[in-house]
């Protein structure tokens, strides 16, 4: 049986990690359920299933 390799994610590079002007800091824009939030807060390394690379040039490459 093959083990699935989990990729370490870094929130700073995720497109779901946005700056909230009301609070004055970055937050995750994904609505995590209670279990996912607990896992996120408990672990120093979180393997986020919602991670999306923040690639602002993706659309430009498709136009070329």
Tab-separated table of C-alpha atoms in Angstrom:
chain	number	residue	atom	x	y	z
A	1	UNK	CA	0.000	0.000	0.000
A	2	UNK	CA	1.358	3.406	-1.031
A	3	UNK	CA	1.688	6.120	1.576
A	4	UNK	CA	0.383	9.505	0.505
A	5	UNK	CA	3.021	12.171	0.932
A	6	UNK	CA	1.623	15.303	2.552
A	7	UNK	CA	3.035	18.601	1.429
A	8	UNK	CA	3.985	21.074	4.128
A	9	UNK	CA	2.076	24.265	3.517
A	10	UNK	CA	2.997	27.793	4.479
A	11	UNK	CA	0.115	30.193	4.963
A	12	UNK	CA	2.144	33.144	3.665
A	13	UNK	CA	2.095	31.644	0.155
A	14	UNK	CA	-1.592	30.676	0.147
A	15	UNK	CA	-4.198	32.638	-1.796
A	16	UNK	CA	-6.640	32.061	1.091
A	17	UNK	CA	-4.371	33.972	3.504
A	18	UNK	CA	-5.664	37.554	3.289
A	19	UNK	CA	-5.081	40.781	5.190
A	20	UNK	CA	-8.063	41.863	7.291
A	21	UNK	CA	-8.000	45.647	7.652
A	22	UNK	CA	-10.584	45.576	10.441
A	23	UNK	CA	-8.402	43.398	12.673
A	24	UNK	CA	-5.051	44.584	11.291
A	25	UNK	CA	-3.506	41.195	10.586
A	26	UNK	CA	-3.617	38.281	8.135
A	27	UNK	CA	-6.273	35.583	8.474
A	28	UNK	CA	-7.230	32.393	6.682
A	29	UNK	CA	-10.260	33.075	4.504
A	30	UNK	CA	-11.375	29.421	4.537
A	31	UNK	CA	-14.118	28.519	7.007
A	32	UNK	CA	-12.498	25.614	8.852
A	33	UNK	CA	-14.747	23.325	10.854
A	34	UNK	CA	-14.094	22.774	14.561
A	35	UNK	CA	-11.840	19.729	14.052
A	36	UNK	CA	-9.778	21.380	11.314
A	37	UNK	CA	-9.319	24.552	13.375
A	38	UNK	CA	-8.243	22.529	16.410
A	39	UNK	CA	-5.707	20.640	14.276
A	40	UNK	CA	-4.442	23.910	12.762
A	41	UNK	CA	-3.953	25.579	16.148
A	42	UNK	CA	-2.439	22.503	17.819
A	43	UNK	CA	0.222	21.604	15.240
A	44	UNK	CA	3.274	23.637	14.359
A	45	UNK	CA	3.240	22.032	10.878
A	46	UNK	CA	-0.204	21.919	9.327
A	47	UNK	CA	-0.936	20.077	6.090
A	48	UNK	CA	-3.794	22.196	4.824
A	49	UNK	CA	-6.197	20.552	2.360
A	50	UNK	CA	-7.287	24.018	1.159
A	51	UNK	CA	-3.824	25.349	0.294
A	52	UNK	CA	-3.693	27.126	-3.061
A	53	UNK	CA	-0.482	28.719	-4.234
A	54	UNK	CA	-0.919	32.471	-4.552
A	55	UNK	CA	0.192	32.790	-8.162
A	56	UNK	CA	-0.863	36.196	-9.454
A	57	UNK	CA	0.803	35.569	-12.834
A	58	UNK	CA	-1.172	32.399	-13.588
A	59	UNK	CA	-3.734	34.238	-15.735
A	60	UNK	CA	-1.017	36.119	-17.631
A	61	UNK	CA	0.743	32.855	-18.581
A	62	UNK	CA	-2.531	31.484	-19.959
A	63	UNK	CA	-2.951	34.561	-22.176
A	64	UNK	CA	0.444	34.154	-23.816
